[in-house]
XYZ file of C-alpha atoms in Angstrom:
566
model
C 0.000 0.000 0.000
C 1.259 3.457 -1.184
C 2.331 5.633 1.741
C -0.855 8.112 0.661
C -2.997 5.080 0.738
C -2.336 4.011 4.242
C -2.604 7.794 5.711
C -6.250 8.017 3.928
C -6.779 3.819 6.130
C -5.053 5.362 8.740
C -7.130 8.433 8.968
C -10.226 6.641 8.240
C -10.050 3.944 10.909
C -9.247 6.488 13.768
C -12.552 7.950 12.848
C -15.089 7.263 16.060
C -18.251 7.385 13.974
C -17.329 4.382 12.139
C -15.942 2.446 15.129
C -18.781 2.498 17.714
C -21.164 0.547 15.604
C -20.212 -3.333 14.195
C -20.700 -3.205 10.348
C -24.344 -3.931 8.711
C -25.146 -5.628 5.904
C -26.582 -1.979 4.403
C -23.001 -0.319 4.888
C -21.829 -2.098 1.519
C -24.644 -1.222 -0.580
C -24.888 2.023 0.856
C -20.839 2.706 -0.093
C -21.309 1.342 -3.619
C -23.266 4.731 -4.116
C -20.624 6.285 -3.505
C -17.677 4.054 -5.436
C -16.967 7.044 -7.908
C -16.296 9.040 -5.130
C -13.966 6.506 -2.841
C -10.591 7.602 -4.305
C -7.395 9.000 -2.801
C -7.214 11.218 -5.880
C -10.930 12.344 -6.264
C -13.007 15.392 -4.356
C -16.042 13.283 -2.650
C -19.076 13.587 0.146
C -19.367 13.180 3.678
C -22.661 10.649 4.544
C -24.508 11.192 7.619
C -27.766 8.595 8.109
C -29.782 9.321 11.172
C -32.211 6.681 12.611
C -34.344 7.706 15.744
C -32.176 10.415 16.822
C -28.637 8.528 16.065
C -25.953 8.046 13.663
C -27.294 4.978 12.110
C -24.217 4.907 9.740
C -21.141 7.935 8.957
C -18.336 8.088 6.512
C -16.464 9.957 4.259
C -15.959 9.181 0.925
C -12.661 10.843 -1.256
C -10.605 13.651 -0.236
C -11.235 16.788 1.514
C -8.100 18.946 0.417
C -6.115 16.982 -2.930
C -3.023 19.310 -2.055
C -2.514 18.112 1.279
C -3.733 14.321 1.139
C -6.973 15.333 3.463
C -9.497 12.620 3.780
C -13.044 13.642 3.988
C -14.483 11.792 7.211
C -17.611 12.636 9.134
C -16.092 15.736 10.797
C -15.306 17.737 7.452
C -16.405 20.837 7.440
C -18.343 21.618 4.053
C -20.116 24.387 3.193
C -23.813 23.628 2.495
C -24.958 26.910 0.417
C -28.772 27.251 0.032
C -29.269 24.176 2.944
C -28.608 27.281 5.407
C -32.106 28.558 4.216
C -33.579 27.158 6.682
C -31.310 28.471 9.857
C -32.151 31.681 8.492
C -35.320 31.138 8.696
C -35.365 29.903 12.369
C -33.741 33.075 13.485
C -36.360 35.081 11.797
C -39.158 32.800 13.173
C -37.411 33.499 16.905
C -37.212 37.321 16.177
C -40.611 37.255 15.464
C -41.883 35.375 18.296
C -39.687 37.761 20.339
C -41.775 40.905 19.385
C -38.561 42.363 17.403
C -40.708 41.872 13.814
C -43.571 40.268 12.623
C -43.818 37.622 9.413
C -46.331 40.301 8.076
C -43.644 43.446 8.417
C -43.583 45.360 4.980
C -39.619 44.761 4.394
C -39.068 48.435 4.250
C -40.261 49.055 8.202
C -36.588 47.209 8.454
C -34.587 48.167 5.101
C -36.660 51.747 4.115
C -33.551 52.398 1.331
C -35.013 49.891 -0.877
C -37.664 51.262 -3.519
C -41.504 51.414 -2.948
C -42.957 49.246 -5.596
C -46.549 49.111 -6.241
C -47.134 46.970 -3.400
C -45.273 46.096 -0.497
C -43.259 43.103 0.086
C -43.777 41.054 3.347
C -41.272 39.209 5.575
C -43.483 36.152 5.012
C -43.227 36.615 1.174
C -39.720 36.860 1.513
C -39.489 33.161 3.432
C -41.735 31.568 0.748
C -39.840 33.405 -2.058
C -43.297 34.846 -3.497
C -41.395 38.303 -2.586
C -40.865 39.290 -6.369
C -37.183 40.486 -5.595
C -34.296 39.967 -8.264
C -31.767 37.361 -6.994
C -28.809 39.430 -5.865
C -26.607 36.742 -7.449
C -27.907 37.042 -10.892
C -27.571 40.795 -10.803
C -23.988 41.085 -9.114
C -22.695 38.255 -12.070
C -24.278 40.570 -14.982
C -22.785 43.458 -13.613
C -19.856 41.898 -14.379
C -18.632 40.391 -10.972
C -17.205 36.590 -10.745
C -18.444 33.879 -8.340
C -14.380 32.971 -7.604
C -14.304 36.891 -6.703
C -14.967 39.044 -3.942
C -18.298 40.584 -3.018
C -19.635 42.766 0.306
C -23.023 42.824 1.944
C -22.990 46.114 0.995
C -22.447 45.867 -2.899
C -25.253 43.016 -2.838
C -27.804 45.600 -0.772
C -26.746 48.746 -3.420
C -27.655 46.579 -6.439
C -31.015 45.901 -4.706
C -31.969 49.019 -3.822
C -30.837 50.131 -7.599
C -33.640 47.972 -8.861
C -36.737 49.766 -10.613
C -38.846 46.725 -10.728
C -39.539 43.512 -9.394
C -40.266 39.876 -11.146
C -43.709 39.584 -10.562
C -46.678 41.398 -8.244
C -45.170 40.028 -4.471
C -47.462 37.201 -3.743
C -48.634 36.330 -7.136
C -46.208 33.912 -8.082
C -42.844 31.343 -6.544
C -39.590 31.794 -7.942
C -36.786 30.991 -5.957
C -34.864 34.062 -5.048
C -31.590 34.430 -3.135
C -32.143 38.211 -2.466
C -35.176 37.512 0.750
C -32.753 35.499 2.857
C -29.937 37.554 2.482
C -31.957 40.787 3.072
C -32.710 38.942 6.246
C -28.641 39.104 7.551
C -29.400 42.910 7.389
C -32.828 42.807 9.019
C -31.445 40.657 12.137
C -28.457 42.909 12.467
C -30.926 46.242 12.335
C -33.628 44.728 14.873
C -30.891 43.221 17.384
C -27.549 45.350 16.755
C -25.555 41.887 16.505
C -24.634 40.064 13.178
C -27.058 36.989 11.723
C -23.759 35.068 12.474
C -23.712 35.887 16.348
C -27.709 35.652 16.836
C -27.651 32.334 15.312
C -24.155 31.184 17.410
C -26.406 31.634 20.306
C -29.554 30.894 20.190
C -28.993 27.279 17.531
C -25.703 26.324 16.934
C -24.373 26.461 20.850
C -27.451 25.093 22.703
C -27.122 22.479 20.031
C -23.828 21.716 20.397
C -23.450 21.981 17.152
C -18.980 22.999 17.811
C -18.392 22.702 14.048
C -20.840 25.289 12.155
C -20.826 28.520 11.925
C -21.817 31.346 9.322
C -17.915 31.965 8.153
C -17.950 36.001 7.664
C -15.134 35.827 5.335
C -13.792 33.046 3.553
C -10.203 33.934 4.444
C -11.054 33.427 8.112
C -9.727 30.221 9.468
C -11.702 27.031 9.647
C -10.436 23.473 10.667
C -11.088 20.527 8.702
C -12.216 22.703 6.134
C -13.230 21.071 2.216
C -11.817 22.720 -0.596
C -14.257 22.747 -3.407
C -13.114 21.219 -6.990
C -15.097 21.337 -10.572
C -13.604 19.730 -13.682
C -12.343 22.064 -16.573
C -12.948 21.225 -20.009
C -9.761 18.568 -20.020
C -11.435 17.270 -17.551
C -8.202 18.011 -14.606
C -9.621 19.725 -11.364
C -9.238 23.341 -10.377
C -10.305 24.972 -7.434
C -14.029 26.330 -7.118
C -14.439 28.243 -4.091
C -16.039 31.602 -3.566
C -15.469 34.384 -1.370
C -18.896 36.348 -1.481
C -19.553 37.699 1.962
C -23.219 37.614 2.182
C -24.917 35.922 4.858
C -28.490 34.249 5.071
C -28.786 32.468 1.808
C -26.173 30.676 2.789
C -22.297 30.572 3.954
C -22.872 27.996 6.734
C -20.318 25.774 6.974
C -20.875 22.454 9.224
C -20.151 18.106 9.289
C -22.784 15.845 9.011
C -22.170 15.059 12.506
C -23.474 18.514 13.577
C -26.462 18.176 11.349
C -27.996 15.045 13.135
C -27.935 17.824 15.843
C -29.853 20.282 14.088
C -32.212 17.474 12.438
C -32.707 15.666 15.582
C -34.174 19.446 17.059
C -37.143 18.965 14.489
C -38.478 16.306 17.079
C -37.344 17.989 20.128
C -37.898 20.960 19.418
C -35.317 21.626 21.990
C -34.210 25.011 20.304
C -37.368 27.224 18.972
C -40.346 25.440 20.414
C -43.479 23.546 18.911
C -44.327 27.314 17.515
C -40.915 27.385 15.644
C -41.431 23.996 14.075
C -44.601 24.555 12.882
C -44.347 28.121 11.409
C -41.026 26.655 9.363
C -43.003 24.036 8.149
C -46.171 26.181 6.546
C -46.465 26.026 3.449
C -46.662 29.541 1.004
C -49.694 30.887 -0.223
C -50.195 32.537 -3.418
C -53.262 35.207 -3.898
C -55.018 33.069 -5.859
C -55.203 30.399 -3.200
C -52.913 28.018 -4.582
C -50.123 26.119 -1.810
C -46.789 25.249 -2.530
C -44.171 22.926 -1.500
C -41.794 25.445 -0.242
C -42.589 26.116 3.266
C -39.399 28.220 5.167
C -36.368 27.177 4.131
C -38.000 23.457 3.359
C -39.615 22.051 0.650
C -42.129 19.065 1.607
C -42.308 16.244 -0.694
C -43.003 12.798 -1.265
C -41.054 9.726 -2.581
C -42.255 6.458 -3.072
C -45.430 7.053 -0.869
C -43.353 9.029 1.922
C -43.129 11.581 3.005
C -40.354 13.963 2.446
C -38.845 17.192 4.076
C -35.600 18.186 2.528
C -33.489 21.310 1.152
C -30.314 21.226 -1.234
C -26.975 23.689 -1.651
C -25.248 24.541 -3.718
C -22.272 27.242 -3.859
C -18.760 26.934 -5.827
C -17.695 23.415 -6.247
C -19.974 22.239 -2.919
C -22.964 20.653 -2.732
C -25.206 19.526 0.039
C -28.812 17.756 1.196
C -30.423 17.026 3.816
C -33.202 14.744 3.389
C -35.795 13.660 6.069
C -38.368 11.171 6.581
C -40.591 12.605 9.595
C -43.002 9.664 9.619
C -40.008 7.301 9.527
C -37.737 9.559 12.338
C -35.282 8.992 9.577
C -32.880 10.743 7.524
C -29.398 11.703 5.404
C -27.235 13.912 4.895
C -24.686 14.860 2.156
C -22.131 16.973 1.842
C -19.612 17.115 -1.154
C -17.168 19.332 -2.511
C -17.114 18.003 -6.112
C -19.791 20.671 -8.360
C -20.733 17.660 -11.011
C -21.579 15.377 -7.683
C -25.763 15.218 -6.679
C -26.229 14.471 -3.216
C -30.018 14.965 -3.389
C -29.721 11.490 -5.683
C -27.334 10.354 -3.552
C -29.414 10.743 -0.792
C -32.485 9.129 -1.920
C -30.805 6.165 -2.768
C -29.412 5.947 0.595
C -32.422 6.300 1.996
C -33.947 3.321 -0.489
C -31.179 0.731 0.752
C -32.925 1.980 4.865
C -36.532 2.705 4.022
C -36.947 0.568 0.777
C -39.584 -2.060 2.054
C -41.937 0.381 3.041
C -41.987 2.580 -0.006
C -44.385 1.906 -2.922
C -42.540 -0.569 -5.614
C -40.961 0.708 -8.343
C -41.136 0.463 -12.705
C -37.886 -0.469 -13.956
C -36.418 1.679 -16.067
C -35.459 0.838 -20.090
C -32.056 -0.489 -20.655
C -29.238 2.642 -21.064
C -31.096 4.961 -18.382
C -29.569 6.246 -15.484
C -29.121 4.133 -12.099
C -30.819 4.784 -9.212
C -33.216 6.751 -10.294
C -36.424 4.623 -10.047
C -39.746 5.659 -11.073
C -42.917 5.215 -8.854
C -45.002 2.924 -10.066
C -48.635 4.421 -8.447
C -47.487 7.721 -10.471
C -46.602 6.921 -13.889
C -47.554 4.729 -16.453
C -44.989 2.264 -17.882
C -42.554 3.419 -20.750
C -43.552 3.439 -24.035
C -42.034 2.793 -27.517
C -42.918 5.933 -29.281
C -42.098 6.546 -33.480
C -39.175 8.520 -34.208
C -41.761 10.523 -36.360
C -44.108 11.486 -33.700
C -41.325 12.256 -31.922
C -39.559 14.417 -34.477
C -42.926 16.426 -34.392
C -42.324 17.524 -30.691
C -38.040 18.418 -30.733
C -37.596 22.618 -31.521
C -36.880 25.023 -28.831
C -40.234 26.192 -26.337
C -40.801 29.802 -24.611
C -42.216 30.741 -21.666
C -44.246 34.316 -22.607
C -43.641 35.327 -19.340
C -40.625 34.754 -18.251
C -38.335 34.271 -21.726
C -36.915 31.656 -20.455
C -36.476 28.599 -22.712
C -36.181 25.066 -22.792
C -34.910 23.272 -25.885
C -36.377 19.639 -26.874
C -33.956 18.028 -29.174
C -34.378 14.548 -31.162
C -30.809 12.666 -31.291
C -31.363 9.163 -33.066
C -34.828 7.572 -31.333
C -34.171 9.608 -28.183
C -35.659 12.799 -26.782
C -33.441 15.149 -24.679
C -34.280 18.119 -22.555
C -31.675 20.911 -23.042
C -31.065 23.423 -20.051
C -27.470 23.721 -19.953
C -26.953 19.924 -19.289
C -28.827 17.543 -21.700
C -31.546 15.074 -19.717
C -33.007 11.717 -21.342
C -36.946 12.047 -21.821
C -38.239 8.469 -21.087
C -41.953 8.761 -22.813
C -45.178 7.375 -20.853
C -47.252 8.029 -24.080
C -46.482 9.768 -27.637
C -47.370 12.886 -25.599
C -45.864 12.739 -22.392
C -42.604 12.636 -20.364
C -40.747 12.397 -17.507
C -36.746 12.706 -17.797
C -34.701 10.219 -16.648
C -31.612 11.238 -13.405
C -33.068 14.036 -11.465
C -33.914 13.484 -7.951
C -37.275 15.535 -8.768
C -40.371 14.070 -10.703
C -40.588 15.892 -13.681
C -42.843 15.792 -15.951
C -43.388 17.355 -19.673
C -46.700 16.882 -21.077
C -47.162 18.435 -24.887
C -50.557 19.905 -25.732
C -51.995 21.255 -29.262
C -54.329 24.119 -28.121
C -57.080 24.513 -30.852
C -56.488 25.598 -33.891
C -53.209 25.560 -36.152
C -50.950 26.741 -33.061
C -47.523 25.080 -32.239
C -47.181 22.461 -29.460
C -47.347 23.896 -26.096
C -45.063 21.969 -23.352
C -46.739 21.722 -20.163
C -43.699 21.290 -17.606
C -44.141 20.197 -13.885
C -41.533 19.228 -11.147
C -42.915 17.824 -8.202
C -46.241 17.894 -8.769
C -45.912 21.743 -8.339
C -47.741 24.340 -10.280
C -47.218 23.841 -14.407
C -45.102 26.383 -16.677
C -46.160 26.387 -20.083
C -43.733 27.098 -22.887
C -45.144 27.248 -26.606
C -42.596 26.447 -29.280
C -41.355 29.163 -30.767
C -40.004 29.248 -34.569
C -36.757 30.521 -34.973
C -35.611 32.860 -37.839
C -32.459 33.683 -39.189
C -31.022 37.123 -39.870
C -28.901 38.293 -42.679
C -25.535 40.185 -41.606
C -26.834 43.160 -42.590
C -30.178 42.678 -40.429
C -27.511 41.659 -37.425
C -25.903 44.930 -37.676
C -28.837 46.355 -36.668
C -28.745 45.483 -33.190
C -24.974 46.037 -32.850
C -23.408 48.900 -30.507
C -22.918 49.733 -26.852
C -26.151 49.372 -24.530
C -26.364 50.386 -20.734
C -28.278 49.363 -17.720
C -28.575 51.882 -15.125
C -30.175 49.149 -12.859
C -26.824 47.072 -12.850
C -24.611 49.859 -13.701
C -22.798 47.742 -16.405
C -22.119 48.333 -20.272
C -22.754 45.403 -22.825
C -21.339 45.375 -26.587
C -22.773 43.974 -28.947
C -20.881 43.521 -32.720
C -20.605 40.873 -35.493
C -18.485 38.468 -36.047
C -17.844 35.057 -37.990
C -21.490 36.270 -39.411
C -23.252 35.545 -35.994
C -23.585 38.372 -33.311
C -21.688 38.640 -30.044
C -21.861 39.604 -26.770
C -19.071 41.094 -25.194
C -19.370 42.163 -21.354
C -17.266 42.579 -18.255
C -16.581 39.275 -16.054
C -17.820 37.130 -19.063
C -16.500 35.400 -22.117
C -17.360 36.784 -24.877
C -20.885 35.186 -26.199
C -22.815 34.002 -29.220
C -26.318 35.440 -29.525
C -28.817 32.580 -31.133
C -31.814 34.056 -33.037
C -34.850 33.381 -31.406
C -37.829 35.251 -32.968
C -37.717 38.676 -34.572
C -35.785 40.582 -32.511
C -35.304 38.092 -29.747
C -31.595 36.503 -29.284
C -30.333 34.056 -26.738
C -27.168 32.726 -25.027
C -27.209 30.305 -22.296
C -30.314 30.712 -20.065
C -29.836 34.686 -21.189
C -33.029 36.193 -23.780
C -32.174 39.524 -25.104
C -35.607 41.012 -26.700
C -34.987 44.398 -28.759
C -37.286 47.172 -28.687
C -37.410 49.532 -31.376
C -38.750 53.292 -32.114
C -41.821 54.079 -34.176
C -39.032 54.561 -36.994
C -37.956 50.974 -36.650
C -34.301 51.692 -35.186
C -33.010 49.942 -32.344
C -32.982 51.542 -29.082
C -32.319 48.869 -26.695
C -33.284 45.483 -25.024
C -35.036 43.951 -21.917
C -32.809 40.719 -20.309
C -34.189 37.846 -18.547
C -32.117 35.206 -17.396
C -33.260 32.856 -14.802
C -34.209 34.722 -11.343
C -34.065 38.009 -13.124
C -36.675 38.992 -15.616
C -37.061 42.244 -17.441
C -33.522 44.353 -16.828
C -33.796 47.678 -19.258
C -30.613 48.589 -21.417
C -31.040 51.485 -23.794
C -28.858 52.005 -26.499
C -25.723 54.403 -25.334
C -25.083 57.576 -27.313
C -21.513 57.383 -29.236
């Protein structure tokens, strides 16, 4: 055995976790999940399973730093990114119960810089992310700042209170914002004159005993048996992902999985917050019209397999995190890895099938060639079907949502559908019609419609059972170079402060803006362009000229840039 070798054994069999508990029959199946991952040269995860209040099985899979020869092992200290949601959320909850807020607040009682829309945003909007706010993140990165870069509280607050607008009428609609739970670090620290990080020391993480998490102010501060984040570049060797943003709220908790049966454990004891604090963070959101989501307060309730589920992923840099639980069951995982193509929310359910896997509903198998692990529930779908490449044909082109401008692109490749949103997924069909794609730890389903008339197909698209978005396909056209020169020259957004450039080149038009490579713009419509998950759509004078676009891209919808004088 190779002298790195024995250190990871060595390190790994000093580890008390794994030695106060003789080995089950589940431990092997349960590492075989994670056999990619069990390498001396390979980022990995950290696996906590909790059964009635105890580690029912820890381990650490990989290494935590590659430059030093760091094992990960149960006491790693990852950081979990959006999974923090939900300790925000507590601390509001307690604040509230306090008498220092209330859920119903308007947020500007707290943060009165910020503009007065048309109507006010709540504190309970916020937590349900029916606020309407632009995610901070989306707007900082198309101002031109990088996620490997540095970032203050202060810079992300500015931007927000530069907005004009918001995405939608607060309340009317869920769409998962960053920008609420980070306004809440400044809301904590204005009620209470201490920092979200010290509030939350106190009153969670110490009664808890949780000695390994904290919010880390500053990613330069020190912070044993700390992960280092990886992603793969295009040659496929590692570099470094790691961000040093210095927001608080949305996320920038780092813990272990040890820690975190801690903090699950406390949504049976309710040892830190109270009955009160475990129900309010488990209400679901209400739109106006009446209609109840899955996202309660920094949780999303599910189901899977005929269980019930309560669970919330991270992601940030290279890391990635979930922590699933089973409330009927008193059962559930956590995973923590700092590898960014690694998915510990299908990592976790598959840990929890080897545990929980006789009393969940059976399961359809899945045609040859599809992914692993990734069973389908048998009460919800119909089998797979063997659909004609010619029906199939008719559905592939690229769908719009008329709201939004975001776009999702259906492509045929041989006898095989695939979903395109910046990563391809396999469309398994349950009729000519309808879909449900094939490795995602959601259920998603796309159902095509033909609304009367002549009119395209519209795709009917639904994750978790969760309200549909429809996107109606959209038929692309294609410019001449002179028509591209139309939209070329130097546009500005006062909302982001930032300058984009657009010229042509190679025949095709480009996009050239600070913090980003330079990009291809695909014609969409007339007057419509797109790059990534970006939609540029022109507006013009009543003499036809160009004088400048609205961008939507993801969390942000509807950012003005007019045309800049020469």
């Amino acid at each position: 055995m190779s002298t790195r070798r024995a250190f990871v054994a060595l390190v790994r069999s000093a580890t008390p976790t794994l030695a106060q508990r003789p080995a089950q029959p589940s431990d092997a199946r349960i590492d075989s999940i994670f056999v990619a991952y069990d390498k001396p040269d390979s980022p990995g995860c950290a696996l906590g399973v909790y059964r009635d209040g105890q580690i029912a099985y820890a381990r650490g899979y990989g290494m935590a730093d590659l430059e030093r020869n760091v094992p990960i092992t149960p006491r790693t200290v990852f950081d979990i990114g959006s999974t923090a949601k939900q300790f925000a959320a507590v601390t509001i909850v307690m604040l509230a119960a306090d008498g220092k807020l209330s859920l119903d607040d308007d947020l500007r009682r707290h943060i009165p810089e910020l503009p007065a829309y048309e109507q006010p945003i709540t504190i309970r909007q916020m937590l349900h992310h029916t606020n309407g706010l632009r995610d901070y993140i989306d707007l900082l990165t198309l101002a031109g700042e990088r996620l490997d870069g540095v970032t203050t509280a202060d810079e992300a607050l500015a931007m927000l209170v530069r907005q004009r607008e918001l995405n939608f009428t607060p309340g009317s609609a869920h769409l998962y914002s960053n920008s609420g739970y980070f306004l809440f670090s400044i809301i904590v620290e204005r009620v209470t004159g201490r920092s979200l990080r010290e509030v939350a020391q106190e009153r969670i993480f110490t009664p808890l005993g949780m000695t390994h998490t904290e919010y880390l102010g500053s990613y330069d501060d020190l912070l044993p048996h700390r992960a280092i984040a990886y992603a793969p570049r295009p040659d496929k060797r590692l570099r470094v992902d790691v961000s040093r943003w210095a927001q608080l709220g949305d996320g920038a908790i780092f813990t272990t999985v040890e820690d975190l049966l801690r903090w699950d454990e406390n949504f049976y004891t309710a040892r830190v917050g109270g009955a009160g604090m475990l129900a309010a963070l488990h209400t679901r959101g209400v739109l106006t019209d009446g209609d109840t989501l899955a996202y309660a307060l920094g949780l999303i309730h599910g189901t899977h397999r005929g269980l019930r589920t309560v669970s919330h992923g991270g992601s940030w840099g290279g890391y990635r995190a979930e922590l699933l639980r089973f409330p009927d069951q008193h059962f559930s995982v956590a995973t923590l890895c700092n590898l960014a193509t690694s998915d510990p929310s299908t990592l976790s359910m598959r840990v929890a099938e080897v545990h929980l896997g006789t009393q969940m509903e059976p399961v359809v198998s899945r045609n040859a060639g599809s992914a692993a692990g990734t069973p389908l529930r048998a009460t919800a779908q119909a089998p797979a079907v063997s659909v004609p490449v010619a029906k199939l044909r008719e559905l592939a082109g690229i769908y719009r949502d008329s709201a939004t401008r975001s776009l999702r692109t259906i492509q045929l490749d041989g006898d095989q559908l695939y979903l395109s949103v910046g990563r391809r997924f396999e469309m398994q069909p349950r009729s000519d019609t309808a879909f449900t794609l094939v490795g995602t730890p959601a259920v998603v389903s796309l159902v095509f419609e033909r609304p009367a008339g002549d009119r395209p197909h519209r795709l009917r698209f639904t994750v978790n059972a969760d309200r549909p978005l429809f996107f109606d396909r959209i038929e692309t056209v294609t410019p001449t170079v002179k028509q591209l020169k139309e939209y070329t020259g130097s546009f500005r957004s006062a909302e982001l402060e930032a300058r984009y450039t657009l010229a042509v080149a190679d025949g095709a038009l480009r996009l050239s803006r600070k913090g980003h490579e330079p990009a291809t713009l695909r014609p969409m419509t007339r007057d419509e362009f797109a790059a990534g998950g970006t939609t540029l759509s022109f507006t013009r004078s009543d003499a036809g000229t160009i004088t400048g676009f609205t961008l939507a891209q993801g969390r942000v919808r509807n950012i003005r840039f007019d045309r800049a004088q020469p």
